[in-house]
């Protein structure tokens, strides 16, 4: 598609987190003018959200948050066509590049780009349990967004539950902000920490993560925050608002009164755009997530498309920054610029950083049998209120793929478009069919990749891709 209403760009970058900012900055320093489409109102991504005007200081947010200032300042100095508040709602691979539908200011524009860097980042894993749809229950990432954007903290001591580094980071930040958590419920058994310490290579590579986590845990314990390890089940109860949290440990259920529960069960690559472009994915056993294919050296996933940062596999902010830099160098190398001396130390640093991730992946594995152990009334798809029992019934009637389950039950048809229930549906199918996650498959992602109103669609400068 090409007409007078179509915009053109040599390089477009989707996302302005660490990977997107690094890629754009390096390209700009080489004389390119990349177009950066960012869903957020300001650059930084999730990790450096609101860093352009931080609401809280290092004493609350921690050193890692403010470390992004150097990258942010470099991005703001560069000659970049930055477009905040832009939603890429459809995309199509074509012979000479990629065509994008971009919604901004309630109007959709068509863009043809020769080279596309996807830096869409990660999202929190959807992890069903009874009552996770109740008011008063939210994901830890949402709690941290409120903290970063508005310096908002709970007005009551919250309960934090799940597993992963963000669980302890948010607890530490709440403590520093004057709202110590009432209780932390960690799905990782205490024995797992001891086991990891007996793996010297993993411990050595990941020692900075380990020391940081131990420091936070020590601070929390000294402040009197109780931590329960090895929870095997979780329930939220209340009518209409959360009133109690129930958790099972060592086969016994216990309860705590609570009006706020924040949960976190790890992060996974945000898949919609990459899947919408038809890029292949594979199940990554140690990350417990679907990860897109890409060429290891160049980070290219297809001709003219590069995947960087956590959207291509969870590696953290520093790794994302290096991958954005490497993708930019790959583009510059194709234009004939000498980049090998710059590229080599980045590749080595990235390799060291990713080797350290093995420690976190082993420490914070989510329980594989969790979903199958939930009651039939547990909602798997909160958007459409589809329960585990309804999905089991549909599979018993012959639904043998994610698309069929969607058609039978409307699971995945709500506002989140399957982002939160997609992995759970695949897990259920794999268990029911006795097959692998790859064989069970995933939803077929189609436009719109983000919600769009009929009015916005009517005002579009170009029709959506078929």
CSV table of C-alpha atoms in Angstrom, one decimal:
chain,number,residue,atom,x,y,z
A,1,UNK,CA,0.0,0.0,0.0
A,2,UNK,CA,1.4,3.4,-1.0
A,3,UNK,CA,-0.5,6.6,-1.6
A,4,UNK,CA,-0.4,10.3,-0.8
A,5,UNK,CA,-1.7,9.7,2.8
A,6,UNK,CA,1.1,7.2,3.6
A,7,UNK,CA,4.2,8.4,5.5
A,8,UNK,CA,7.6,7.0,4.9
A,9,UNK,CA,10.6,6.3,7.2
A,10,UNK,CA,13.9,4.6,6.6
A,11,UNK,CA,14.0,3.4,10.3
A,12,UNK,CA,11.2,3.2,12.7
A,13,UNK,CA,11.4,2.0,16.3
A,14,UNK,CA,8.5,0.9,18.3
A,15,UNK,CA,9.0,1.5,22.0
A,16,UNK,CA,11.1,4.0,24.0
A,17,UNK,CA,12.3,2.0,26.8
A,18,UNK,CA,16.0,1.1,27.3
A,19,UNK,CA,16.3,-0.8,24.0
A,20,UNK,CA,14.3,1.7,21.9
A,21,UNK,CA,16.2,4.8,23.4
A,22,UNK,CA,19.6,3.2,22.9
A,23,UNK,CA,18.8,2.2,19.3
A,24,UNK,CA,17.4,5.6,18.4
A,25,UNK,CA,20.3,7.5,20.0
A,26,UNK,CA,23.0,5.5,18.2
A,27,UNK,CA,21.3,5.8,14.9
A,28,UNK,CA,20.9,9.6,15.4
A,29,UNK,CA,24.6,9.9,16.3
A,30,UNK,CA,25.3,8.4,12.9
A,31,UNK,CA,23.2,11.0,11.1
A,32,UNK,CA,20.0,9.0,10.8
A,33,UNK,CA,16.6,10.4,11.9
A,34,UNK,CA,14.7,7.4,13.2
A,35,UNK,CA,11.0,7.7,13.9
A,36,UNK,CA,10.1,6.4,17.4
A,37,UNK,CA,6.5,5.4,18.2
A,38,UNK,CA,5.9,5.2,21.9
A,39,UNK,CA,2.7,4.2,23.6
A,40,UNK,CA,3.7,6.2,26.7
A,41,UNK,CA,3.5,10.0,27.1
A,42,UNK,CA,7.3,10.3,27.7
A,43,UNK,CA,10.3,8.1,27.1
A,44,UNK,CA,11.7,5.6,29.6
A,45,UNK,CA,9.6,2.5,29.2
A,46,UNK,CA,8.3,0.6,32.2
A,47,UNK,CA,11.7,0.5,34.0
A,48,UNK,CA,12.4,4.3,33.7
A,49,UNK,CA,8.7,5.4,33.7
A,50,UNK,CA,8.3,9.1,34.6
A,51,UNK,CA,12.1,9.6,34.8
A,52,UNK,CA,11.7,12.8,32.8
A,53,UNK,CA,10.1,14.3,36.0
A,54,UNK,CA,10.6,11.8,38.8
A,55,UNK,CA,8.1,12.0,41.6
A,56,UNK,CA,10.4,10.3,44.2
A,57,UNK,CA,14.1,10.2,44.8
A,58,UNK,CA,16.7,7.5,45.0
A,59,UNK,CA,16.0,6.9,48.7
A,60,UNK,CA,12.6,5.4,47.6
A,61,UNK,CA,13.0,4.3,44.0
A,62,UNK,CA,16.5,2.9,44.3
A,63,UNK,CA,19.7,3.5,42.3
A,64,UNK,CA,18.7,1.3,39.3
A,65,UNK,CA,15.8,3.6,38.5
A,66,UNK,CA,17.8,6.8,38.4
A,67,UNK,CA,20.6,5.1,36.5
A,68,UNK,CA,18.5,5.6,33.4
A,69,UNK,CA,19.0,9.3,33.4
A,70,UNK,CA,22.2,9.1,31.3
A,71,UNK,CA,20.4,7.1,28.6
A,72,UNK,CA,17.4,9.4,28.7
A,73,UNK,CA,19.5,12.6,28.4
A,74,UNK,CA,21.3,11.1,25.4
A,75,UNK,CA,18.0,10.3,23.8
A,76,UNK,CA,16.6,13.8,24.4
A,77,UNK,CA,19.7,15.4,23.0
A,78,UNK,CA,19.6,13.4,19.7
A,79,UNK,CA,17.8,14.4,16.5
A,80,UNK,CA,15.0,11.9,16.7
A,81,UNK,CA,11.4,12.0,15.4
A,82,UNK,CA,9.8,11.0,18.7
A,83,UNK,CA,6.1,10.4,18.7
A,84,UNK,CA,4.7,9.8,22.2
A,85,UNK,CA,1.2,8.5,22.7
A,86,UNK,CA,1.3,6.5,19.5
A,87,UNK,CA,-0.4,3.1,19.3
A,88,UNK,CA,0.7,0.7,16.5
A,89,UNK,CA,-2.6,-1.1,16.0
A,90,UNK,CA,-1.8,-3.1,12.9
A,91,UNK,CA,1.3,-4.1,11.0
A,92,UNK,CA,2.0,-6.0,7.8
A,93,UNK,CA,5.3,-7.3,6.3
A,94,UNK,CA,5.7,-6.4,2.6
A,95,UNK,CA,8.3,-6.7,0.0
A,96,UNK,CA,10.1,-3.4,0.7
A,97,UNK,CA,9.7,-3.3,4.5
A,98,UNK,CA,6.8,-3.1,6.9
A,99,UNK,CA,3.5,-1.1,6.7
A,100,UNK,CA,2.2,0.1,10.1
A,101,UNK,CA,-1.1,1.6,11.2
A,102,UNK,CA,-0.3,4.1,13.9
A,103,UNK,CA,-3.0,5.7,16.0
A,104,UNK,CA,-2.2,9.1,17.5
A,105,UNK,CA,-4.5,12.1,18.5
A,106,UNK,CA,-7.5,9.8,17.7
A,107,UNK,CA,-6.5,9.4,14.1
A,108,UNK,CA,-4.8,6.5,12.4
A,109,UNK,CA,-2.0,7.1,9.9
A,110,UNK,CA,-0.3,4.6,7.5
A,111,UNK,CA,3.5,4.3,7.6
A,112,UNK,CA,5.8,2.5,5.3
A,113,UNK,CA,9.2,1.7,6.9
A,114,UNK,CA,12.2,0.0,5.4
A,115,UNK,CA,13.7,-1.0,8.6
A,116,UNK,CA,11.8,-1.7,11.8
A,117,UNK,CA,13.2,-2.2,15.3
A,118,UNK,CA,10.7,-3.7,17.8
A,119,UNK,CA,11.4,-2.7,21.4
A,120,UNK,CA,8.0,-3.4,22.8
A,121,UNK,CA,9.3,-4.7,26.2
A,122,UNK,CA,7.7,-7.1,28.7
A,123,UNK,CA,4.4,-7.5,30.5
A,124,UNK,CA,3.5,-9.2,33.7
A,125,UNK,CA,2.4,-12.8,33.4
A,126,UNK,CA,-1.3,-13.5,33.9
A,127,UNK,CA,-1.6,-16.1,36.7
A,128,UNK,CA,-5.1,-17.1,37.7
A,129,UNK,CA,-6.2,-17.9,41.2
A,130,UNK,CA,-9.7,-17.6,42.9
A,131,UNK,CA,-10.6,-14.0,43.4
A,132,UNK,CA,-7.9,-12.3,41.3
A,133,UNK,CA,-10.7,-10.3,39.6
A,134,UNK,CA,-11.8,-8.6,42.9
A,135,UNK,CA,-11.4,-4.9,43.5
A,136,UNK,CA,-8.4,-4.6,45.8
A,137,UNK,CA,-6.4,-7.2,43.9
A,138,UNK,CA,-3.9,-5.9,41.3
A,139,UNK,CA,-0.6,-6.8,39.8
A,140,UNK,CA,2.6,-5.5,41.4
A,141,UNK,CA,3.6,-3.7,38.2
A,142,UNK,CA,0.4,-1.6,38.4
A,143,UNK,CA,1.4,-0.7,41.9
A,144,UNK,CA,4.8,0.4,40.8
A,145,UNK,CA,3.3,2.5,37.9
A,146,UNK,CA,1.2,4.4,40.5
A,147,UNK,CA,4.3,4.9,42.6
A,148,UNK,CA,6.4,6.2,39.7
A,149,UNK,CA,3.8,8.3,38.0
A,150,UNK,CA,2.1,9.9,41.0
A,151,UNK,CA,4.0,8.9,44.1
A,152,UNK,CA,0.9,7.0,45.1
A,153,UNK,CA,1.2,4.3,47.8
A,154,UNK,CA,-1.5,2.1,49.4
A,155,UNK,CA,-3.4,3.7,52.3
A,156,UNK,CA,-3.3,0.3,54.1
A,157,UNK,CA,-0.4,-2.1,54.5
A,158,UNK,CA,-0.7,-4.4,51.4
A,159,UNK,CA,-0.1,-8.1,51.1
A,160,UNK,CA,2.3,-9.0,48.3
A,161,UNK,CA,2.2,-12.5,46.8
A,162,UNK,CA,3.9,-14.5,44.0
A,163,UNK,CA,7.5,-14.8,42.9
A,164,UNK,CA,10.1,-12.8,41.2
A,165,UNK,CA,12.5,-9.8,41.8
A,166,UNK,CA,9.7,-7.2,41.4
A,167,UNK,CA,7.9,-8.6,44.4
A,168,UNK,CA,10.8,-7.7,46.7
A,169,UNK,CA,11.7,-4.5,44.9
A,170,UNK,CA,8.1,-3.1,45.3
A,171,UNK,CA,8.0,-4.2,48.9
A,172,UNK,CA,11.3,-2.4,49.6
A,173,UNK,CA,10.0,0.7,47.8
A,174,UNK,CA,6.8,0.7,49.8
A,175,UNK,CA,8.8,0.4,53.0
A,176,UNK,CA,11.0,3.3,52.0
A,177,UNK,CA,7.9,5.3,51.1
A,178,UNK,CA,6.4,4.8,54.6
A,179,UNK,CA,4.0,1.9,53.8
A,180,UNK,CA,5.6,-1.4,54.9
A,181,UNK,CA,3.8,-4.4,53.5
A,182,UNK,CA,1.8,-6.5,56.0
A,183,UNK,CA,3.0,-9.8,54.5
A,184,UNK,CA,5.0,-11.2,51.6
A,185,UNK,CA,3.9,-14.6,50.3
A,186,UNK,CA,6.7,-16.1,48.1
A,187,UNK,CA,5.9,-19.1,45.9
A,188,UNK,CA,9.6,-20.0,45.8
A,189,UNK,CA,10.5,-22.5,48.6
A,190,UNK,CA,13.3,-21.5,50.9
A,191,UNK,CA,15.2,-24.7,49.9
A,192,UNK,CA,15.5,-23.3,46.3
A,193,UNK,CA,17.7,-20.5,47.6
A,194,UNK,CA,20.0,-23.0,49.3
A,195,UNK,CA,20.1,-25.2,46.2
A,196,UNK,CA,21.2,-22.2,44.1
A,197,UNK,CA,24.0,-21.4,46.4
A,198,UNK,CA,25.4,-24.8,45.8
A,199,UNK,CA,25.7,-24.0,42.1
A,200,UNK,CA,28.8,-21.8,42.2
A,201,UNK,CA,28.9,-20.9,38.5
A,202,UNK,CA,25.3,-19.6,38.4
A,203,UNK,CA,25.8,-17.8,41.8
A,204,UNK,CA,29.0,-16.2,40.6
A,205,UNK,CA,27.5,-14.9,37.4
A,206,UNK,CA,24.4,-13.6,39.2
A,207,UNK,CA,26.1,-12.4,42.4
A,208,UNK,CA,25.1,-8.7,41.9
A,209,UNK,CA,21.4,-9.8,41.6
A,210,UNK,CA,21.8,-12.1,44.6
A,211,UNK,CA,23.5,-9.4,46.8
A,212,UNK,CA,20.9,-6.8,45.8
A,213,UNK,CA,18.1,-9.1,46.7
A,214,UNK,CA,19.6,-10.2,50.0
A,215,UNK,CA,20.1,-6.6,50.9
A,216,UNK,CA,16.4,-5.8,50.2
A,217,UNK,CA,15.3,-8.9,52.1
A,218,UNK,CA,17.4,-8.0,55.1
A,219,UNK,CA,16.0,-4.5,55.2
A,220,UNK,CA,12.5,-5.8,55.0
A,221,UNK,CA,13.0,-8.3,57.8
A,222,UNK,CA,14.7,-5.7,60.1
A,223,UNK,CA,11.6,-3.6,59.6
A,224,UNK,CA,9.4,-6.4,60.8
A,225,UNK,CA,7.9,-7.4,57.4
A,226,UNK,CA,7.0,-11.1,57.6
A,227,UNK,CA,8.0,-13.3,54.6
A,228,UNK,CA,6.4,-16.7,54.1
A,229,UNK,CA,8.3,-19.0,51.6
A,230,UNK,CA,6.9,-21.9,49.6
A,231,UNK,CA,3.2,-21.0,49.3
A,232,UNK,CA,1.4,-23.6,47.2
A,233,UNK,CA,-2.0,-21.9,46.7
A,234,UNK,CA,-3.6,-18.5,46.9
A,235,UNK,CA,-7.2,-17.3,47.2
A,236,UNK,CA,-8.6,-13.8,47.5
A,237,UNK,CA,-12.0,-13.4,49.1
A,238,UNK,CA,-14.4,-10.5,49.7
A,239,UNK,CA,-17.8,-9.1,48.6
A,240,UNK,CA,-17.6,-6.8,46.8
A,241,UNK,CA,-14.1,-5.7,47.7
A,242,UNK,CA,-11.1,-7.8,48.9
A,243,UNK,CA,-11.4,-8.6,52.6
A,244,UNK,CA,-9.1,-11.6,53.2
A,245,UNK,CA,-6.2,-13.5,51.5
A,246,UNK,CA,-5.9,-17.2,52.0
A,247,UNK,CA,-2.7,-19.1,51.3
A,248,UNK,CA,-1.6,-22.7,51.5
A,249,UNK,CA,1.8,-23.8,52.8
A,250,UNK,CA,2.9,-27.3,53.6
A,251,UNK,CA,-0.6,-28.5,52.8
A,252,UNK,CA,-2.3,-26.2,55.3
A,253,UNK,CA,-4.5,-23.2,54.5
A,254,UNK,CA,-3.9,-20.0,56.5
A,255,UNK,CA,-5.6,-16.6,56.3
A,256,UNK,CA,-4.9,-12.9,56.8
A,257,UNK,CA,-7.3,-9.9,56.7
A,258,UNK,CA,-6.4,-7.6,53.9
A,259,UNK,CA,-8.0,-5.0,51.7
A,260,UNK,CA,-5.1,-4.8,49.1
A,261,UNK,CA,-3.3,-7.7,47.5
A,262,UNK,CA,-0.5,-7.1,44.9
A,263,UNK,CA,0.6,-10.2,43.0
A,264,UNK,CA,3.6,-10.9,40.7
A,265,UNK,CA,4.4,-14.1,38.9
A,266,UNK,CA,7.2,-12.9,36.6
A,267,UNK,CA,7.3,-11.1,33.3
A,268,UNK,CA,7.1,-12.4,29.7
A,269,UNK,CA,7.8,-10.8,26.3
A,270,UNK,CA,4.9,-8.7,25.1
A,271,UNK,CA,3.9,-10.7,22.0
A,272,UNK,CA,1.2,-8.9,20.1
A,273,UNK,CA,3.1,-7.0,17.5
A,274,UNK,CA,5.7,-9.7,16.8
A,275,UNK,CA,2.9,-12.3,16.5
A,276,UNK,CA,0.8,-10.0,14.4
A,277,UNK,CA,3.7,-9.8,11.9
A,278,UNK,CA,3.7,-13.6,11.7
A,279,UNK,CA,7.1,-14.0,13.4
A,280,UNK,CA,7.7,-17.5,14.8
A,281,UNK,CA,7.8,-18.1,18.6
A,282,UNK,CA,9.1,-21.0,20.6
A,283,UNK,CA,8.5,-22.0,24.3
A,284,UNK,CA,11.6,-21.1,26.4
A,285,UNK,CA,11.7,-23.7,29.2
A,286,UNK,CA,13.9,-21.7,31.6
A,287,UNK,CA,12.1,-18.4,31.1
A,288,UNK,CA,8.8,-20.3,31.1
A,289,UNK,CA,7.5,-18.1,28.2
A,290,UNK,CA,7.1,-17.9,24.5
A,291,UNK,CA,10.1,-16.2,22.9
A,292,UNK,CA,10.3,-15.0,19.3
A,293,UNK,CA,13.0,-16.3,16.9
A,294,UNK,CA,15.8,-14.0,15.9
A,295,UNK,CA,19.3,-14.3,14.6
A,296,UNK,CA,21.7,-14.2,17.5
A,297,UNK,CA,24.4,-12.0,16.1
A,298,UNK,CA,22.3,-9.3,14.3
A,299,UNK,CA,19.1,-9.7,16.4
A,300,UNK,CA,17.2,-9.7,13.1
A,301,UNK,CA,14.0,-11.7,13.1
A,302,UNK,CA,13.1,-11.3,9.4
A,303,UNK,CA,14.5,-9.1,6.6
A,304,UNK,CA,14.2,-5.5,7.7
A,305,UNK,CA,12.9,-6.4,11.2
A,306,UNK,CA,15.0,-6.5,14.4
A,307,UNK,CA,13.8,-7.6,17.9
A,308,UNK,CA,15.4,-6.1,21.0
A,309,UNK,CA,15.1,-6.0,24.7
A,310,UNK,CA,12.6,-7.9,26.9
A,311,UNK,CA,10.1,-8.2,24.1
A,312,UNK,CA,12.6,-10.7,22.5
A,313,UNK,CA,13.4,-12.6,25.8
A,314,UNK,CA,13.7,-11.4,29.3
A,315,UNK,CA,17.1,-10.0,30.0
A,316,UNK,CA,16.7,-6.9,32.1
A,317,UNK,CA,17.2,-3.2,31.5
A,318,UNK,CA,21.0,-3.3,30.9
A,319,UNK,CA,20.7,-6.1,28.4
A,320,UNK,CA,17.9,-4.2,26.6
A,321,UNK,CA,20.0,-1.2,26.3
A,322,UNK,CA,22.9,-3.2,24.8
A,323,UNK,CA,20.5,-5.0,22.4
A,324,UNK,CA,19.1,-1.7,21.2
A,325,UNK,CA,22.7,-0.5,20.5
A,326,UNK,CA,23.5,-3.7,18.7
A,327,UNK,CA,20.4,-3.5,16.5
A,328,UNK,CA,21.4,0.0,15.5
A,329,UNK,CA,24.9,-1.1,14.7
A,330,UNK,CA,23.5,-3.9,12.5
A,331,UNK,CA,21.6,-1.3,10.5
A,332,UNK,CA,24.7,0.9,10.2
A,333,UNK,CA,26.8,-2.0,9.2
A,334,UNK,CA,24.4,-2.8,6.3
A,335,UNK,CA,24.9,0.8,5.2
A,336,UNK,CA,28.6,0.3,5.0
A,337,UNK,CA,29.7,1.9,8.3
A,338,UNK,CA,32.6,0.2,10.2
A,339,UNK,CA,31.1,-0.9,13.5
A,340,UNK,CA,33.0,-4.1,14.5
A,341,UNK,CA,35.3,-2.5,17.1
A,342,UNK,CA,32.2,-1.0,18.8
A,343,UNK,CA,30.2,-4.1,18.5
A,344,UNK,CA,32.6,-6.7,20.0
A,345,UNK,CA,32.6,-5.4,23.6
A,346,UNK,CA,28.8,-5.0,23.5
A,347,UNK,CA,28.4,-8.6,22.5
A,348,UNK,CA,30.8,-9.7,25.3
A,349,UNK,CA,29.0,-7.6,27.9
A,350,UNK,CA,25.6,-8.9,26.8
A,351,UNK,CA,26.8,-12.5,27.0
A,352,UNK,CA,27.9,-12.0,30.6
A,353,UNK,CA,24.7,-10.3,31.5
A,354,UNK,CA,22.5,-13.1,30.1
A,355,UNK,CA,24.6,-15.8,31.8
A,356,UNK,CA,23.6,-14.1,35.1
A,357,UNK,CA,19.9,-14.4,34.3
A,358,UNK,CA,20.1,-18.2,34.7
A,359,UNK,CA,20.2,-17.6,38.5
A,360,UNK,CA,17.0,-15.5,38.5
A,361,UNK,CA,15.2,-17.9,36.2
A,362,UNK,CA,16.0,-20.8,38.5
A,363,UNK,CA,15.2,-19.0,41.7
A,364,UNK,CA,11.8,-17.6,40.6
A,365,UNK,CA,10.3,-20.4,38.5
A,366,UNK,CA,6.5,-20.3,38.7
A,367,UNK,CA,4.9,-23.6,39.8
A,368,UNK,CA,4.1,-25.6,36.7
A,369,UNK,CA,1.1,-27.4,38.3
A,370,UNK,CA,-0.5,-24.3,39.7
A,371,UNK,CA,-3.2,-23.8,37.1
A,372,UNK,CA,-4.4,-27.4,37.1
A,373,UNK,CA,-4.8,-27.3,40.9
A,374,UNK,CA,-7.2,-24.3,40.8
A,375,UNK,CA,-11.0,-24.8,41.4
A,376,UNK,CA,-13.2,-25.0,38.4
A,377,UNK,CA,-14.8,-21.6,39.2
A,378,UNK,CA,-11.5,-19.8,38.9
A,379,UNK,CA,-11.6,-17.2,36.1
A,380,UNK,CA,-8.9,-17.8,33.5
A,381,UNK,CA,-10.1,-14.9,31.2
A,382,UNK,CA,-11.1,-12.0,33.5
A,383,UNK,CA,-12.1,-9.8,30.5
A,384,UNK,CA,-14.9,-12.2,29.4
A,385,UNK,CA,-15.4,-14.0,32.8
A,386,UNK,CA,-14.5,-17.4,31.4
A,387,UNK,CA,-13.8,-20.0,34.1
A,388,UNK,CA,-11.5,-22.9,34.2
A,389,UNK,CA,-14.5,-25.2,34.3
A,390,UNK,CA,-15.9,-23.7,31.0
A,391,UNK,CA,-12.5,-24.2,29.3
A,392,UNK,CA,-12.3,-27.8,30.6
A,393,UNK,CA,-15.8,-28.4,29.2
A,394,UNK,CA,-14.9,-27.0,25.9
A,395,UNK,CA,-11.8,-29.2,25.6
A,396,UNK,CA,-14.0,-32.2,26.6
A,397,UNK,CA,-16.3,-31.3,23.7
A,398,UNK,CA,-13.4,-31.4,21.2
A,399,UNK,CA,-11.8,-27.9,21.3
A,400,UNK,CA,-8.2,-28.8,20.4
A,401,UNK,CA,-6.5,-25.4,19.9
A,402,UNK,CA,-6.5,-21.9,21.3
A,403,UNK,CA,-8.5,-20.6,18.4
A,404,UNK,CA,-11.2,-23.2,19.0
A,405,UNK,CA,-11.3,-22.4,22.7
A,406,UNK,CA,-11.7,-18.8,21.8
A,407,UNK,CA,-14.6,-19.6,19.5
A,408,UNK,CA,-16.3,-21.9,22.0
A,409,UNK,CA,-16.0,-19.7,25.1
A,410,UNK,CA,-15.0,-16.1,24.0
A,411,UNK,CA,-11.8,-16.6,26.1
A,412,UNK,CA,-9.2,-14.0,24.8
A,413,UNK,CA,-11.8,-11.8,23.1
A,414,UNK,CA,-11.8,-9.0,25.7
A,415,UNK,CA,-10.0,-5.7,26.0
A,416,UNK,CA,-6.6,-7.3,26.8
A,417,UNK,CA,-6.9,-9.3,23.6
A,418,UNK,CA,-5.6,-12.5,25.2
A,419,UNK,CA,-2.4,-11.0,26.7
A,420,UNK,CA,-3.3,-12.2,30.2
A,421,UNK,CA,-5.0,-15.5,29.4
A,422,UNK,CA,-3.0,-16.6,26.4
A,423,UNK,CA,-0.3,-18.5,28.3
A,424,UNK,CA,-2.8,-20.1,30.6
A,425,UNK,CA,-4.9,-21.4,27.7
A,426,UNK,CA,-1.8,-22.9,26.1
A,427,UNK,CA,-0.9,-24.6,29.5
A,428,UNK,CA,-4.4,-26.0,29.8
A,429,UNK,CA,-4.4,-27.4,26.3
A,430,UNK,CA,-0.9,-28.9,26.6
A,431,UNK,CA,-2.0,-30.7,29.8
A,432,UNK,CA,-5.3,-31.9,28.3
A,433,UNK,CA,-3.7,-33.1,25.1
A,434,UNK,CA,-0.5,-34.5,26.7
A,435,UNK,CA,1.7,-32.4,24.4
A,436,UNK,CA,4.2,-29.6,24.5
A,437,UNK,CA,3.6,-25.9,24.8
A,438,UNK,CA,4.8,-25.5,21.2
A,439,UNK,CA,2.5,-28.1,19.9
A,440,UNK,CA,-0.5,-26.8,21.8
A,441,UNK,CA,0.0,-23.4,20.2
A,442,UNK,CA,-1.1,-19.9,20.9
A,443,UNK,CA,-3.8,-17.5,19.9
A,444,UNK,CA,-3.7,-16.2,16.3
A,445,UNK,CA,-3.0,-12.5,16.7
A,446,UNK,CA,-4.9,-10.2,14.3
A,447,UNK,CA,-5.5,-6.5,14.1
A,448,UNK,CA,-6.4,-4.4,16.0
A,449,UNK,CA,-3.3,-5.0,18.1
A,450,UNK,CA,-4.6,-2.3,20.5
A,451,UNK,CA,-8.2,-1.2,21.2
A,452,UNK,CA,-9.5,1.3,18.7
A,453,UNK,CA,-12.9,2.9,18.5
A,454,UNK,CA,-15.2,2.9,15.5
A,455,UNK,CA,-14.8,6.7,15.3
A,456,UNK,CA,-11.0,6.4,15.2
A,457,UNK,CA,-11.3,3.6,12.6
A,458,UNK,CA,-13.6,5.8,10.4
A,459,UNK,CA,-11.0,8.6,10.5
A,460,UNK,CA,-8.2,6.3,9.5
A,461,UNK,CA,-5.9,7.5,6.6
A,462,UNK,CA,-5.7,3.9,5.3
A,463,UNK,CA,-7.6,0.6,5.8
A,464,UNK,CA,-6.2,-2.0,8.1
A,465,UNK,CA,-4.0,-4.8,6.8
A,466,UNK,CA,-5.9,-8.0,5.8
